[in-house]
Structure formats: C-alpha cells, structure tokens
Amino acid sequence: RVAGDLRTYLPSTRLALCDAAVQYLDRHFYPAIPKLRQGMIHGDLNDTNLLFDDQRGVEGVLDFQDALHGCCVFELGICAGYFAISAWTGTPRLEPVAALAAITRGFHAEFPLEDAELRVVAPAAVARLLISATNAAKQAFLEPENEYVQHTANPGWEVIEDLIGRDLDVV
C-alpha cells in the first residue's frame, strides 16, 4: 500500500515499516477522525517553531504556513511526535510513550481531551512522523548534501517503530 515513488527513496526495511505504520493507522486513526473535534491548528508545532525565554518559557510561536482547520487533537499529535524524537535522542533518554504521556498530560490540563481524542494521540504522532520521515527520505535522495532534511528522519523511524510496536490504545 506504500506509494510507488517511495520505493525509489526507501530501503526495503523502511518500506516494511511504512506498511506496518499504515496498517496501524488504518486500525487506530482513520476510523476515529469523524468523532474528533475540529478547529484551527498551527499544524507544525515543534521546538523549532517556538520562541523561548530562559526565565519564562515559551514566549511566542513562529511559522504559521501549515495552519489549517482540522482535528484539534492533531496539534497535540504533531507536537507529541516531535517531542518524542527529542526525548528519545536526549540525555537522559526517555521512551517515546513516556514522552507522549507527559505532553498529553500538559495539553489535557489546558484543553481537556475527550475519550476519542485521547485514543488518537499516539496514532496522530505516528502519522506526522511518517509524513516527516518519508518526506526527509525523498529530499535526502534529491539533495544528499542537505543535512537539514535528515535531522528528524532516523530517530523518527525509531519512534514510529516503537509506537506501532506497542499498539497503544491510550497514552
């Protein structure tokens, strides 16, 4: 089921992981979408799009080119996916599911999530990371000297594999 052009950019192990991720999303993500609340979301909320102050924390948000009307919980899924990568590659290393749980608690404290939304946090993170990792593979193929496109790719694949291997219902 993986799109044909990805076969040009991905080794067979990554293609197999893509297929497994798509099957995971078929079970846990796509059927839930009609039940999820809709609203405006940033669409790319991650640490590179936040302005921080050492004393006060987050001071601002940048890069609204991906803003759209969509499922509100997708904002959390996108942010949680990138946070899971940072936690997985950080010191000390934090398991992806623990990173998702931590960021979900914070989001839920400010914007209470419904049961259906809680069930798609991990799948939404997987969906975003799959998009990011496959896009990075294509860009790396087209521009092998561009190091920027790879900064989340390899750990992204590892986090995807970890999350779909757990087949989580709720984080």
PDB file of C-alpha atoms in Angstrom:
ATOM      1  CA  ARG A   1       0.000   0.000   0.000  1.00  0.00           C
ATOM      2  CA  VAL A   2       3.008   2.304   0.197  1.00  0.00           C
ATOM      3  CA  ALA A   3       3.063   4.863  -2.593  1.00  0.00           C
ATOM      4  CA  GLY A   4       5.127   3.735  -5.551  1.00  0.00           C
ATOM      5  CA  ASP A   5       7.618   6.606  -5.631  1.00  0.00           C
ATOM      6  CA  LEU A   6       8.718   5.836  -2.060  1.00  0.00           C
ATOM      7  CA  ARG A   7      10.238   2.627  -3.391  1.00  0.00           C
ATOM      8  CA  THR A   8      12.823   4.843  -5.084  1.00  0.00           C
ATOM      9  CA  TYR A   9      13.807   6.590  -1.844  1.00  0.00           C
ATOM     10  CA  LEU A  10      13.457   3.994   0.901  1.00  0.00           C
ATOM     11  CA  PRO A  11      15.238   0.714   1.598  1.00  0.00           C
ATOM     12  CA  SER A  12      13.065  -2.396   1.993  1.00  0.00           C
ATOM     13  CA  THR A  13      13.231  -2.246   5.801  1.00  0.00           C
ATOM     14  CA  ARG A  14      11.777   1.271   5.802  1.00  0.00           C
ATOM     15  CA  LEU A  15       9.133   0.265   3.250  1.00  0.00           C
ATOM     16  CA  ALA A  16       8.071  -2.592   5.525  1.00  0.00           C
ATOM     17  CA  LEU A  17       7.866  -0.165   8.444  1.00  0.00           C
ATOM     18  CA  CYS A  18       5.754   2.197   6.296  1.00  0.00           C
ATOM     19  CA  ASP A  19       3.375  -0.655   5.506  1.00  0.00           C
ATOM     20  CA  ALA A  20       3.138  -1.593   9.203  1.00  0.00           C
ATOM     21  CA  ALA A  21       2.514   2.049  10.138  1.00  0.00           C
ATOM     22  CA  VAL A  22      -0.235   2.400   7.518  1.00  0.00           C
ATOM     23  CA  GLN A  23      -1.914  -0.753   8.874  1.00  0.00           C
ATOM     24  CA  TYR A  24      -1.655   0.691  12.393  1.00  0.00           C
ATOM     25  CA  LEU A  25      -3.225   3.956  11.195  1.00  0.00           C
ATOM     26  CA  ASP A  26      -5.990   2.023   9.418  1.00  0.00           C
ATOM     27  CA  ARG A  27      -6.913   0.417  12.756  1.00  0.00           C
ATOM     28  CA  HIS A  28      -6.433   3.312  15.184  1.00  0.00           C
ATOM     29  CA  PHE A  29      -6.503   6.610  13.329  1.00  0.00           C
ATOM     30  CA  TYR A  30      -8.689   6.894  10.246  1.00  0.00           C
ATOM     31  CA  PRO A  31     -11.876   5.401  11.769  1.00  0.00           C
ATOM     32  CA  ALA A  32     -11.727   7.908  14.656  1.00  0.00           C
ATOM     33  CA  ILE A  33     -11.461  11.086  12.579  1.00  0.00           C
ATOM     34  CA  PRO A  34     -15.231  11.738  12.228  1.00  0.00           C
ATOM     35  CA  LYS A  35     -15.574  11.678  16.054  1.00  0.00           C
ATOM     36  CA  LEU A  36     -12.893  14.306  16.706  1.00  0.00           C
ATOM     37  CA  ARG A  37     -13.463  17.999  17.456  1.00  0.00           C
ATOM     38  CA  GLN A  38     -12.460  20.435  14.742  1.00  0.00           C
ATOM     39  CA  GLY A  39     -10.782  23.826  14.985  1.00  0.00           C
ATOM     40  CA  MET A  40      -7.856  25.926  13.799  1.00  0.00           C
ATOM     41  CA  ILE A  41      -4.462  24.360  14.434  1.00  0.00           C
ATOM     42  CA  HIS A  42      -0.919  25.572  13.882  1.00  0.00           C
ATOM     43  CA  GLY A  43      -0.067  22.372  12.024  1.00  0.00           C
ATOM     44  CA  ASP A  44       3.677  22.308  12.772  1.00  0.00           C
ATOM     45  CA  LEU A  45       4.046  22.945  16.489  1.00  0.00           C
ATOM     46  CA  ASN A  46       7.524  21.797  17.469  1.00  0.00           C
ATOM     47  CA  ASP A  47      10.545  23.191  19.298  1.00  0.00           C
ATOM     48  CA  THR A  48      11.961  24.853  16.171  1.00  0.00           C
ATOM     49  CA  ASN A  49       8.804  26.955  15.838  1.00  0.00           C
ATOM     50  CA  LEU A  50       8.743  28.232  19.412  1.00  0.00           C
ATOM     51  CA  LEU A  51      10.490  31.260  20.900  1.00  0.00           C
ATOM     52  CA  PHE A  52      11.810  30.555  24.395  1.00  0.00           C
ATOM     53  CA  ASP A  53      12.876  32.785  27.254  1.00  0.00           C
ATOM     54  CA  ASP A  54      15.150  31.104  29.820  1.00  0.00           C
ATOM     55  CA  GLN A  55      13.131  32.512  32.708  1.00  0.00           C
ATOM     56  CA  ARG A  56       9.557  32.499  31.408  1.00  0.00           C
ATOM     57  CA  GLY A  57       9.493  29.584  28.957  1.00  0.00           C
ATOM     58  CA  VAL A  58       7.588  29.863  25.692  1.00  0.00           C
ATOM     59  CA  GLU A  59       7.267  33.474  24.575  1.00  0.00           C
ATOM     60  CA  GLY A  60       5.927  33.051  21.066  1.00  0.00           C
ATOM     61  CA  VAL A  61       5.105  30.810  18.137  1.00  0.00           C
ATOM     62  CA  LEU A  62       6.533  31.056  14.604  1.00  0.00           C
ATOM     63  CA  ASP A  63       5.771  29.622  11.168  1.00  0.00           C
ATOM     64  CA  PHE A  64       2.051  29.581  10.533  1.00  0.00           C
ATOM     65  CA  GLN A  65       2.278  28.393   6.915  1.00  0.00           C
ATOM     66  CA  ASP A  66       0.851  24.961   7.880  1.00  0.00           C
ATOM     67  CA  ALA A  67      -2.072  26.411   9.872  1.00  0.00           C
ATOM     68  CA  LEU A  68      -5.387  24.839   8.938  1.00  0.00           C
ATOM     69  CA  HIS A  69      -8.849  23.886  10.115  1.00  0.00           C
ATOM     70  CA  GLY A  70      -8.620  20.281  11.278  1.00  0.00           C
ATOM     71  CA  CYS A  71      -8.908  17.933  14.214  1.00  0.00           C
ATOM     72  CA  CYS A  72      -7.812  19.773  17.364  1.00  0.00           C
ATOM     73  CA  VAL A  73      -6.007  16.729  18.744  1.00  0.00           C
ATOM     74  CA  PHE A  74      -3.782  16.658  15.656  1.00  0.00           C
ATOM     75  CA  GLU A  75      -1.983  19.681  17.127  1.00  0.00           C
ATOM     76  CA  LEU A  76      -1.072  17.537  20.118  1.00  0.00           C
ATOM     77  CA  GLY A  77      -0.150  14.573  17.921  1.00  0.00           C
ATOM     78  CA  ILE A  78       2.211  16.669  15.821  1.00  0.00           C
ATOM     79  CA  CYS A  79       3.841  18.263  18.842  1.00  0.00           C
ATOM     80  CA  ALA A  80       3.981  14.950  20.728  1.00  0.00           C
ATOM     81  CA  GLY A  81       5.654  13.202  17.808  1.00  0.00           C
ATOM     82  CA  TYR A  82       8.447  15.742  17.627  1.00  0.00           C
ATOM     83  CA  PHE A  83       8.758  15.798  21.421  1.00  0.00           C
ATOM     84  CA  ALA A  84       9.099  12.008  21.394  1.00  0.00           C
ATOM     85  CA  ILE A  85      12.021  12.347  18.962  1.00  0.00           C
ATOM     86  CA  SER A  86      13.701  14.961  21.173  1.00  0.00           C
ATOM     87  CA  ALA A  87      13.151  12.828  24.276  1.00  0.00           C
ATOM     88  CA  TRP A  88      14.371   9.670  22.520  1.00  0.00           C
ATOM     89  CA  THR A  89      17.606  11.359  21.396  1.00  0.00           C
ATOM     90  CA  GLY A  90      18.111  13.419  24.573  1.00  0.00           C
ATOM     91  CA  THR A  91      20.017  12.849  27.772  1.00  0.00           C
ATOM     92  CA  PRO A  92      18.611  11.220  29.749  1.00  0.00           C
ATOM     93  CA  ARG A  93      16.823   9.198  27.095  1.00  0.00           C
ATOM     94  CA  LEU A  94      13.061   8.995  27.544  1.00  0.00           C
ATOM     95  CA  GLU A  95      10.909   6.273  25.986  1.00  0.00           C
ATOM     96  CA  PRO A  96       8.579   7.638  23.271  1.00  0.00           C
ATOM     97  CA  VAL A  97       5.431   6.535  25.094  1.00  0.00           C
ATOM     98  CA  ALA A  98       6.578   8.352  28.250  1.00  0.00           C
ATOM     99  CA  ALA A  99       7.198  11.496  26.186  1.00  0.00           C
ATOM    100  CA  LEU A 100       3.721  11.238  24.634  1.00  0.00           C
ATOM    101  CA  ALA A 101       2.160  10.725  28.059  1.00  0.00           C
ATOM    102  CA  ALA A 102       3.954  13.754  29.528  1.00  0.00           C
ATOM    103  CA  ILE A 103       2.991  16.147  26.762  1.00  0.00           C
ATOM    104  CA  THR A 104      -0.559  14.769  26.662  1.00  0.00           C
ATOM    105  CA  ARG A 105      -0.973  15.498  30.386  1.00  0.00           C
ATOM    106  CA  GLY A 106       0.102  19.100  29.855  1.00  0.00           C
ATOM    107  CA  PHE A 107      -2.119  19.592  26.816  1.00  0.00           C
ATOM    108  CA  HIS A 108      -5.078  17.928  28.552  1.00  0.00           C
ATOM    109  CA  ALA A 109      -4.665  20.247  31.568  1.00  0.00           C
ATOM    110  CA  GLU A 110      -5.150  23.278  29.292  1.00  0.00           C
ATOM    111  CA  PHE A 111      -7.530  21.790  26.715  1.00  0.00           C
ATOM    112  CA  PRO A 112      -9.407  18.793  28.153  1.00  0.00           C
ATOM    113  CA  LEU A 113      -9.476  15.966  25.658  1.00  0.00           C
ATOM    114  CA  GLU A 114     -12.425  13.704  25.003  1.00  0.00           C
ATOM    115  CA  ASP A 115     -12.006   9.909  25.119  1.00  0.00           C
ATOM    116  CA  ALA A 116     -11.915   9.593  21.323  1.00  0.00           C
ATOM    117  CA  GLU A 117      -9.161  12.241  21.199  1.00  0.00           C
ATOM    118  CA  LEU A 118      -7.091  10.518  23.882  1.00  0.00           C
ATOM    119  CA  ARG A 119      -7.198   7.356  21.774  1.00  0.00           C
ATOM    120  CA  VAL A 120      -5.610   9.027  18.739  1.00  0.00           C
ATOM    121  CA  VAL A 121      -2.682  10.889  20.303  1.00  0.00           C
ATOM    122  CA  ALA A 122      -0.171   8.121  19.531  1.00  0.00           C
ATOM    123  CA  PRO A 123      -1.623   7.416  16.062  1.00  0.00           C
ATOM    124  CA  ALA A 124      -1.588  11.150  15.244  1.00  0.00           C
ATOM    125  CA  ALA A 125       2.069  11.296  16.312  1.00  0.00           C
ATOM    126  CA  VAL A 126       2.844   8.268  14.132  1.00  0.00           C
ATOM    127  CA  ALA A 127       1.035   9.837  11.175  1.00  0.00           C
ATOM    128  CA  ARG A 128       3.023  13.065  11.448  1.00  0.00           C
ATOM    129  CA  LEU A 129       6.350  11.313  11.925  1.00  0.00           C
ATOM    130  CA  LEU A 130       5.639   9.047   8.955  1.00  0.00           C
ATOM    131  CA  ILE A 131       4.989  12.098   6.772  1.00  0.00           C
ATOM    132  CA  SER A 132       8.133  13.779   8.081  1.00  0.00           C
ATOM    133  CA  ALA A 133      10.356  10.706   7.679  1.00  0.00           C
ATOM    134  CA  THR A 134       9.166   9.851   4.169  1.00  0.00           C
ATOM    135  CA  ASN A 135       9.498  13.470   3.034  1.00  0.00           C
ATOM    136  CA  ALA A 136      13.005  13.557   4.506  1.00  0.00           C
ATOM    137  CA  ALA A 137      13.931  10.368   2.632  1.00  0.00           C
ATOM    138  CA  LYS A 138      12.769  11.863  -0.647  1.00  0.00           C
ATOM    139  CA  GLN A 139      14.566  15.160  -0.026  1.00  0.00           C
ATOM    140  CA  ALA A 140      17.751  13.347   1.034  1.00  0.00           C
ATOM    141  CA  PHE A 141      17.636  11.386  -2.215  1.00  0.00           C
ATOM    142  CA  LEU A 142      17.161  14.564  -4.246  1.00  0.00           C
ATOM    143  CA  GLU A 143      19.603  16.687  -2.193  1.00  0.00           C
ATOM    144  CA  PRO A 144      22.111  14.343  -0.486  1.00  0.00           C
ATOM    145  CA  GLU A 145      24.212  17.303   0.746  1.00  0.00           C
ATOM    146  CA  ASN A 146      21.258  18.845   2.622  1.00  0.00           C
ATOM    147  CA  GLU A 147      21.771  17.812   6.265  1.00  0.00           C
ATOM    148  CA  TYR A 148      18.699  19.698   7.493  1.00  0.00           C
ATOM    149  CA  VAL A 149      16.234  17.230   5.973  1.00  0.00           C
ATOM    150  CA  GLN A 150      17.750  14.363   7.972  1.00  0.00           C
ATOM    151  CA  HIS A 151      17.647  15.936  11.453  1.00  0.00           C
ATOM    152  CA  THR A 152      14.483  14.080  12.463  1.00  0.00           C
ATOM    153  CA  ALA A 153      14.482  11.226   9.952  1.00  0.00           C
ATOM    154  CA  ASN A 154      16.416   8.396  11.639  1.00  0.00           C
ATOM    155  CA  PRO A 155      15.110   8.947  15.166  1.00  0.00           C
ATOM    156  CA  GLY A 156      11.665   9.467  13.626  1.00  0.00           C
ATOM    157  CA  TRP A 157      11.756   5.968  12.156  1.00  0.00           C
ATOM    158  CA  GLU A 158      12.822   4.569  15.532  1.00  0.00           C
ATOM    159  CA  VAL A 159       9.964   6.331  17.333  1.00  0.00           C
ATOM    160  CA  ILE A 160       7.451   5.141  14.720  1.00  0.00           C
ATOM    161  CA  GLU A 161       8.648   1.566  15.145  1.00  0.00           C
ATOM    162  CA  ASP A 162       8.443   1.825  18.930  1.00  0.00           C
ATOM    163  CA  LEU A 163       4.921   3.289  18.976  1.00  0.00           C
ATOM    164  CA  ILE A 164       3.347   0.950  16.448  1.00  0.00           C
ATOM    165  CA  GLY A 165       5.012  -1.994  18.172  1.00  0.00           C
ATOM    166  CA  ARG A 166       3.178  -1.116  21.371  1.00  0.00           C
ATOM    167  CA  ASP A 167      -0.186  -0.872  19.551  1.00  0.00           C
ATOM    168  CA  LEU A 168      -1.338   1.659  22.149  1.00  0.00           C
ATOM    169  CA  ASP A 169      -4.970   2.400  22.827  1.00  0.00           C
ATOM    170  CA  VAL A 170      -4.465   5.439  25.106  1.00  0.00           C
ATOM    171  CA  VAL A 171      -1.250   7.104  26.263  1.00  0.00           C
TER     172      VAL A 171
END
